[in-house]
XYZ file of C-alpha atoms in Angstrom:
473
model
C 0.030 0.018 -0.001
C 1.380 3.394 -0.991
C 1.964 5.985 1.657
C -0.529 8.867 1.739
C 0.714 12.085 0.135
C 2.374 14.583 2.406
C 0.055 17.306 3.577
C 0.527 20.682 1.938
C 1.656 23.577 4.034
C -0.587 25.914 1.997
C -4.216 26.601 2.978
C -6.952 25.263 0.778
C -7.595 27.325 -2.306
C -10.243 29.981 -1.840
C -11.764 32.307 -4.380
C -10.074 35.744 -4.372
C -13.464 37.366 -4.978
C -14.923 35.605 -1.888
C -12.064 36.890 0.231
C -12.337 40.344 -1.245
C -16.038 40.495 -0.601
C -15.532 39.313 2.946
C -12.966 42.024 3.478
C -15.433 44.546 2.019
C -18.367 43.455 4.220
C -16.286 43.182 7.321
C -14.566 46.548 6.801
C -17.949 48.126 6.061
C -19.213 46.957 9.459
C -16.062 48.226 11.182
C -16.283 51.662 9.544
C -19.994 51.945 10.078
C -19.209 51.670 13.830
C -16.384 54.193 13.548
C -18.255 56.685 11.304
C -21.560 56.898 13.147
C -19.540 58.601 15.891
C -18.593 61.331 13.455
C -22.198 61.912 12.419
C -23.314 61.958 16.102
C -20.449 64.341 16.933
C -21.805 66.796 14.448
C -25.517 66.409 15.232
C -26.042 65.125 18.762
C -23.099 64.984 21.139
C -22.581 68.816 21.540
C -26.062 69.101 23.152
C -26.053 65.859 25.043
C -22.559 65.623 26.397
C -21.405 69.232 26.423
C -24.564 71.175 27.217
C -22.853 73.922 29.233
C -20.704 75.084 26.339
C -21.713 77.590 23.687
C -22.792 76.005 20.401
C -19.478 76.675 18.670
C -17.458 75.353 21.625
C -19.765 72.401 22.010
C -19.113 71.368 18.420
C -15.373 71.892 18.899
C -15.334 69.726 22.005
C -17.453 67.095 20.302
C -15.048 66.859 17.345
C -12.133 66.752 19.792
C -13.530 63.513 21.226
C -13.887 62.337 17.647
C -10.200 62.992 17.158
C -9.199 61.308 20.368
C -10.038 57.987 18.818
C -7.234 58.482 16.334
C -4.698 58.819 19.141
C -5.194 55.201 19.959
C -4.890 54.052 16.366
C -1.100 53.761 16.202
C -1.076 51.633 19.332
C -3.747 49.478 17.784
C -1.699 49.311 14.606
C 1.392 48.263 16.513
C -0.375 45.592 18.589
C -2.478 44.164 15.790
C 0.399 44.408 13.384
C 2.713 42.559 15.803
C 0.273 39.637 16.334
C -0.874 39.722 12.714
C 2.634 39.081 11.567
C 3.171 36.423 14.208
C -0.099 34.519 14.594
C -2.000 35.448 11.433
C -4.246 37.986 9.815
C -7.587 36.167 10.246
C -7.470 35.949 14.042
C -6.742 39.688 14.445
C -9.664 40.573 12.188
C -12.096 38.564 14.312
C -10.825 40.273 17.514
C -11.113 43.722 15.928
C -14.689 43.121 14.875
C -15.809 42.003 18.373
C -13.928 44.889 20.075
C -15.392 47.548 17.790
C -18.945 46.269 18.119
C -18.790 46.078 21.897
C -17.611 49.709 22.204
C -20.208 50.967 19.779
C -23.161 49.235 21.458
C -21.985 50.624 24.849
C -21.986 54.126 23.338
C -25.577 53.600 22.408
C -26.412 52.737 26.023
C -24.387 55.590 27.590
C -26.375 58.178 29.723
C -25.885 61.799 28.863
C -24.528 64.704 30.842
C -27.949 65.432 32.368
C -28.043 61.957 33.947
C -24.465 61.297 35.190
C -22.701 64.656 34.768
C -18.990 64.849 33.891
C -18.818 61.016 33.787
C -20.745 61.055 30.550
C -18.136 62.750 28.337
C -15.356 60.910 30.142
C -16.908 57.505 29.424
C -17.700 58.621 25.835
C -14.029 59.507 25.336
C -12.841 56.144 26.786
C -15.122 54.194 24.441
C -13.830 56.285 21.612
C -10.293 55.343 22.531
C -11.312 51.657 22.361
C -12.829 52.177 18.942
C -9.613 53.909 17.779
C -7.365 51.117 19.140
C -9.384 48.388 17.419
C -9.789 50.080 14.048
C -6.054 50.776 14.058
C -5.466 47.146 13.255
C -8.587 46.600 11.122
C -7.627 48.163 7.868
C -4.224 46.551 7.576
C -5.533 43.063 8.211
C -8.563 43.383 5.870
C -6.381 44.785 3.095
C -3.694 42.131 3.473
C -6.292 39.364 3.263
C -7.714 40.738 0.029
C -4.409 41.597 -1.629
C -2.510 38.458 -0.544
C -5.256 36.122 -1.750
C -5.449 37.962 -5.126
C -3.661 36.833 -8.307
C -0.718 38.988 -9.090
C -2.181 40.610 -12.217
C -5.400 41.657 -10.313
C -4.086 42.849 -6.925
C -5.158 46.441 -7.708
C -8.699 45.336 -8.393
C -9.177 42.986 -5.484
C -7.183 45.344 -3.168
C -9.842 48.001 -3.695
C -12.519 45.974 -1.943
C -11.301 46.600 1.631
C -11.088 50.341 0.706
C -14.710 50.225 -0.447
C -15.683 49.477 3.084
C -14.959 53.005 4.193
C -17.426 54.868 1.933
C -19.918 51.902 2.229
C -19.776 52.084 6.028
C -20.157 55.880 5.848
C -23.201 55.457 3.591
C -24.831 52.872 5.837
C -24.125 54.989 8.955
C -25.504 58.066 7.259
C -28.594 56.211 6.120
C -29.110 54.991 9.679
C -28.945 58.551 11.030
C -31.055 59.844 8.216
C -33.789 57.414 9.233
C -33.798 58.353 12.927
C -33.411 62.074 12.096
C -36.913 61.997 10.750
C -38.119 61.711 14.306
C -39.191 64.878 16.098
C -36.205 66.627 17.697
C -37.143 65.688 21.267
C -37.375 61.981 20.421
C -34.286 62.103 18.210
C -32.165 63.603 20.981
C -33.612 61.475 23.810
C -33.426 57.948 22.228
C -33.575 58.096 18.393
C -29.815 58.727 17.993
C -29.043 55.585 20.028
C -30.639 53.218 17.449
C -27.755 53.344 14.858
C -25.279 52.476 17.632
C -27.382 49.547 18.932
C -27.860 48.305 15.367
C -24.157 47.567 15.363
C -24.851 44.368 17.298
C -26.697 42.891 14.296
C -23.939 43.894 11.877
C -21.247 42.350 14.123
C -23.003 38.968 14.032
C -23.082 39.134 10.231
C -19.477 40.202 10.030
C -18.261 37.414 12.326
C -20.084 34.798 10.398
C -18.290 35.918 7.209
C -14.802 36.300 8.680
C -14.824 33.001 10.530
C -15.433 31.251 7.204
C -12.201 32.537 5.635
C -8.865 30.717 5.330
C -5.639 32.333 6.466
C -3.682 34.468 4.030
C -1.462 32.257 1.747
C 1.453 34.671 2.082
C 1.375 34.431 5.879
C 0.810 30.672 5.714
C 3.952 30.376 3.616
C 6.015 32.488 5.977
C 4.856 30.363 8.934
C 5.552 27.089 6.991
C 9.084 28.227 6.261
C 9.592 29.151 9.992
C 10.289 32.712 8.872
C 7.984 34.424 11.381
C 9.790 37.473 12.760
C 10.030 37.685 16.532
C 9.661 41.500 16.644
C 7.876 42.502 13.465
C 7.636 46.220 14.446
C 11.405 46.602 14.966
C 12.091 44.697 11.781
C 9.615 46.809 9.762
C 11.307 50.022 10.938
C 14.761 48.575 10.275
C 14.010 47.497 6.720
C 11.286 49.946 5.711
C 11.390 53.150 7.791
C 11.446 55.345 4.612
C 8.464 53.526 3.147
C 6.530 53.864 6.426
C 7.015 57.673 6.456
C 6.204 57.990 2.748
C 3.010 55.946 3.149
C 1.979 58.244 6.004
C 2.632 61.322 3.797
C 0.936 59.752 0.786
C -2.237 58.915 2.708
C -2.403 62.240 4.402
C -4.720 64.052 1.947
C -7.000 61.088 1.499
C -7.578 60.742 5.230
C -8.021 64.457 5.886
C -10.368 65.047 2.971
C -12.389 61.959 3.879
C -13.099 63.183 7.509
C -13.704 66.731 6.355
C -16.410 65.384 4.023
C -17.925 62.830 6.437
C -17.878 64.851 9.603
C -17.034 68.494 9.260
C -19.079 69.343 6.210
C -22.177 67.917 7.829
C -21.716 70.411 10.625
C -20.665 73.263 8.281
C -23.521 72.651 5.997
C -26.160 72.764 8.782
C -24.710 75.589 10.911
C -23.065 77.860 8.358
C -24.537 77.235 4.926
C -28.073 76.769 6.330
C -28.642 73.327 4.668
C -31.099 71.024 6.409
C -29.880 68.079 8.360
C -31.686 65.769 5.914
C -29.829 67.121 2.882
C -26.520 67.263 4.718
C -26.756 63.552 5.497
C -28.096 62.693 1.970
C -25.071 64.381 0.424
C -22.682 62.088 2.338
C -24.767 59.108 1.460
C -24.881 59.707 -2.214
C -21.165 60.531 -2.405
C -20.324 57.311 -0.543
C -22.335 55.275 -3.033
C -20.480 56.891 -5.959
C -17.179 56.092 -4.199
C -18.083 52.443 -3.712
C -18.789 52.162 -7.431
C -15.579 54.005 -8.560
C -13.027 52.432 -6.231
C -12.882 49.055 -8.001
C -12.815 50.829 -11.360
C -9.674 52.716 -10.475
C -8.273 49.672 -8.729
C -8.629 47.707 -11.912
C -7.115 50.540 -13.988
C -4.104 50.480 -11.707
C -3.324 46.915 -12.801
C -2.836 48.353 -16.302
C -1.623 51.877 -15.781
C 0.201 51.596 -12.484
C -0.732 52.231 -8.870
C 1.396 55.347 -8.421
C -0.155 56.883 -11.479
C -3.673 56.373 -10.169
C -2.874 57.614 -6.717
C -1.132 60.750 -8.046
C -4.192 61.445 -10.141
C -6.376 61.318 -7.017
C -4.041 63.447 -4.958
C -3.970 66.130 -7.598
C -7.731 65.954 -8.226
C -8.554 66.529 -4.507
C -6.538 69.734 -4.492
C -8.107 70.939 -7.756
C -11.744 70.444 -6.702
C -11.781 71.569 -3.116
C -12.033 75.311 -3.845
C -14.979 74.919 -6.275
C -16.639 72.485 -3.868
C -16.721 75.028 -1.019
C -18.037 77.607 -3.552
C -20.964 75.284 -4.232
C -21.577 74.631 -0.531
C -21.522 78.363 0.319
C -24.434 79.005 -2.067
C -26.671 77.336 0.567
C -28.353 75.349 -2.191
C -28.872 71.751 -0.841
C -28.479 70.199 -4.294
C -25.252 71.991 -4.856
C -24.119 70.802 -1.448
C -24.788 67.244 -2.579
C -22.940 67.906 -5.858
C -19.953 69.189 -3.895
C -19.833 66.100 -1.669
C -20.038 63.853 -4.775
C -17.278 65.869 -6.487
C -14.855 65.531 -3.592
C -15.704 62.356 -1.659
C -17.233 60.397 -4.540
C -15.113 61.282 -7.567
C -11.847 63.149 -6.752
C -10.763 60.813 -4.034
C -11.599 57.579 -5.942
C -8.417 57.168 -7.993
C -6.224 57.352 -4.830
C -8.521 55.417 -2.555
C -9.064 52.623 -5.081
C -5.405 51.762 -5.196
C -4.440 52.441 -1.575
C -4.612 48.825 -0.532
C -2.492 47.363 -3.295
C -0.022 50.209 -3.445
C 0.742 50.214 0.275
C 0.613 46.476 0.923
C 3.163 45.375 -1.737
C 5.721 47.935 -0.531
C 6.540 45.612 2.401
C 7.925 42.065 2.686
C 5.351 39.462 3.795
C 6.998 38.817 7.224
C 6.482 42.397 8.379
C 3.671 43.497 6.078
C 0.866 43.796 8.605
C 3.059 45.902 10.898
C 4.452 48.123 8.164
C 1.123 48.854 6.529
C -0.690 49.458 9.804
C 1.965 51.817 11.262
C 2.253 53.947 8.129
C -1.558 54.147 7.755
C -2.352 54.903 11.394
C 0.514 57.365 11.706
C -1.027 59.384 8.915
C -4.446 59.127 10.648
C -3.003 60.696 13.818
C -1.115 63.456 12.101
C -3.820 64.293 9.602
C -7.259 62.721 9.935
C -7.635 62.842 13.709
C -8.149 66.453 14.188
C -9.022 67.561 10.653
C -12.643 68.424 11.644
C -11.379 70.252 14.747
C -8.799 72.224 12.771
C -11.380 73.149 10.142
C -13.823 74.241 12.901
C -11.110 76.339 14.580
C -10.069 77.928 11.258
C -13.576 79.004 10.421
C -14.239 80.232 13.977
C -11.205 82.489 13.753
C -11.544 83.733 10.162
C -15.283 83.407 9.449
C -14.213 82.308 5.950
C -13.917 78.998 4.182
C -10.810 80.279 2.375
C -8.660 79.255 5.344
C -10.035 75.785 5.267
C -9.408 75.496 1.489
C -5.806 76.674 2.107
C -5.267 74.086 4.764
C -6.541 71.337 2.504
C -4.340 72.491 -0.388
C -1.240 72.243 1.801
C -2.297 68.730 2.748
C -2.695 67.816 -0.896
C 0.741 69.127 -1.701
C 2.340 66.907 0.899
C 0.639 63.812 -0.492
C 1.657 64.676 -4.000
C 5.328 64.926 -3.058
C 5.129 61.729 -0.956
C 3.558 59.519 -3.664
C 6.188 60.766 -6.208
C 8.880 59.566 -3.773
C 7.322 56.162 -3.173
C 9.004 53.182 -4.816
C 7.545 52.167 -8.187
C 7.172 53.364 -11.733
C 4.538 55.208 -13.729
C 2.026 54.399 -16.404
C 1.999 51.075 -18.279
C 5.769 50.665 -17.751
C 5.253 51.123 -14.025
C 2.450 48.548 -14.041
C 4.529 46.010 -15.952
C 7.475 46.606 -13.591
C 5.228 46.231 -10.516
C 3.794 42.992 -11.872
C 7.307 41.513 -12.014
C 8.059 42.789 -8.581
C 4.915 41.352 -7.104
C 5.481 37.930 -8.712
C 9.037 37.840 -7.409
C 7.968 39.032 -3.917
C 5.395 36.202 -3.747
C 7.965 33.692 -4.892
C 10.480 34.881 -2.375
C 8.202 33.699 0.384
C 9.442 30.172 -0.381
C 13.060 31.186 -0.072
C 15.268 29.787 2.614
C 13.833 30.613 6.012
C 17.128 31.838 7.402
C 18.166 34.217 4.633
C 14.813 35.088 2.976
C 16.833 35.740 -0.168
C 15.752 38.332 -2.699
C 15.816 36.759 -6.186
C 17.089 38.645 -9.133
C 14.667 39.143 -11.992
C 14.560 41.236 -15.165
C 12.831 44.637 -15.272
C 9.845 44.233 -17.504
C 10.808 47.303 -19.533
C 14.576 47.672 -19.521
C 15.596 44.017 -19.193
C 18.016 45.177 -16.536
C 18.442 42.911 -13.494
C 17.076 44.243 -10.283
C 16.640 42.989 -6.781
C 12.872 43.046 -6.301
C 12.855 43.828 -2.671
C 15.346 46.685 -2.990
C 13.493 49.904 -2.402
């Protein structure tokens, strides 16, 4: 009798589309939880948790608690990145989903200032810190699962699915608040605003069912099979890729800042400054989010042909070009033009950059430190840029009474991202895409290299036929 075949060290084959859809749905749930806070910070929290402050100061304090969540994101990125590179991507994604859902449901049950006094904003801030810690490790893990399961020639397309979760989560959160905002103001402020937070419990169950059905990332499985798991992934990521980490932070800066300006600040600006109804302010975010969900995979797919850096640069430039006209539309006070402005910025201009973020950032790092490297660069940018973008915008308008100062701030942010993406490793256009294809293929192959040396094979540049070391940056 013949001996049974040796068991493979690789996980069972799984459809890349199934994994990408699972990343999309799970990330949608996570960002729904994270974003409903931003909507509540604009519409509810100033009155319920900071009632003694003036309206302007109340909004400022509310957005400050919104920004506090970002302070915990780097720590979450470090912790989840460390264990994601040591024990696997899948397990970390399950933990992040449960942690986020628990914090969000507790927010929905939290008494206001009138009931428990100063303890109310303190507890709200603590729960926001938990949200920030958990979401700090969410994006990196979901993106890695989608990109590492994808075939080399379609990493841009499948890598866009985890990115789609952000606008999708925003749209679902906005729709939830739109529904409860139809209640009379007294009912909305007393209990109606809590329903979107409590609804998170249902979404968490759905997300867990999907994520528990996935197999582990093949890239991590190969690293583990070769006994190449790094003991201290964070230290190794900084040793090998510190320049890339900083450049990723700078590249993502404009995308993160513009996103939170659109999702949080413009809702407040539209209702308090431009005189737009709460219903139309929320509808603008919802429609823009739907447009973004449609366009992200389009640009992700285009990046597989024309290059990831090319698509990202297009988005970074587009954001800077449209922000001035967008504020001009908002300042008319016309609700339909407000919606058009949101679609122009959040739905269209950001899409080329956001659609390729996952694949561009992920493949910069070696598989053994990829979770750590991606998470640190991404969350560092969130702290520096996204965290207090609504607060900065609120303060700028309060001091100048003009949207020009906000536009100037956003133009500076765009310029930083443009310079950073130019400096990132990789080529441009079709040549850059062909070069990246060769690099990605070699990077995947190198996972089977000797566990002690993790050698970097020499391959030919797709355009120049010159030999290059694919992991040299």
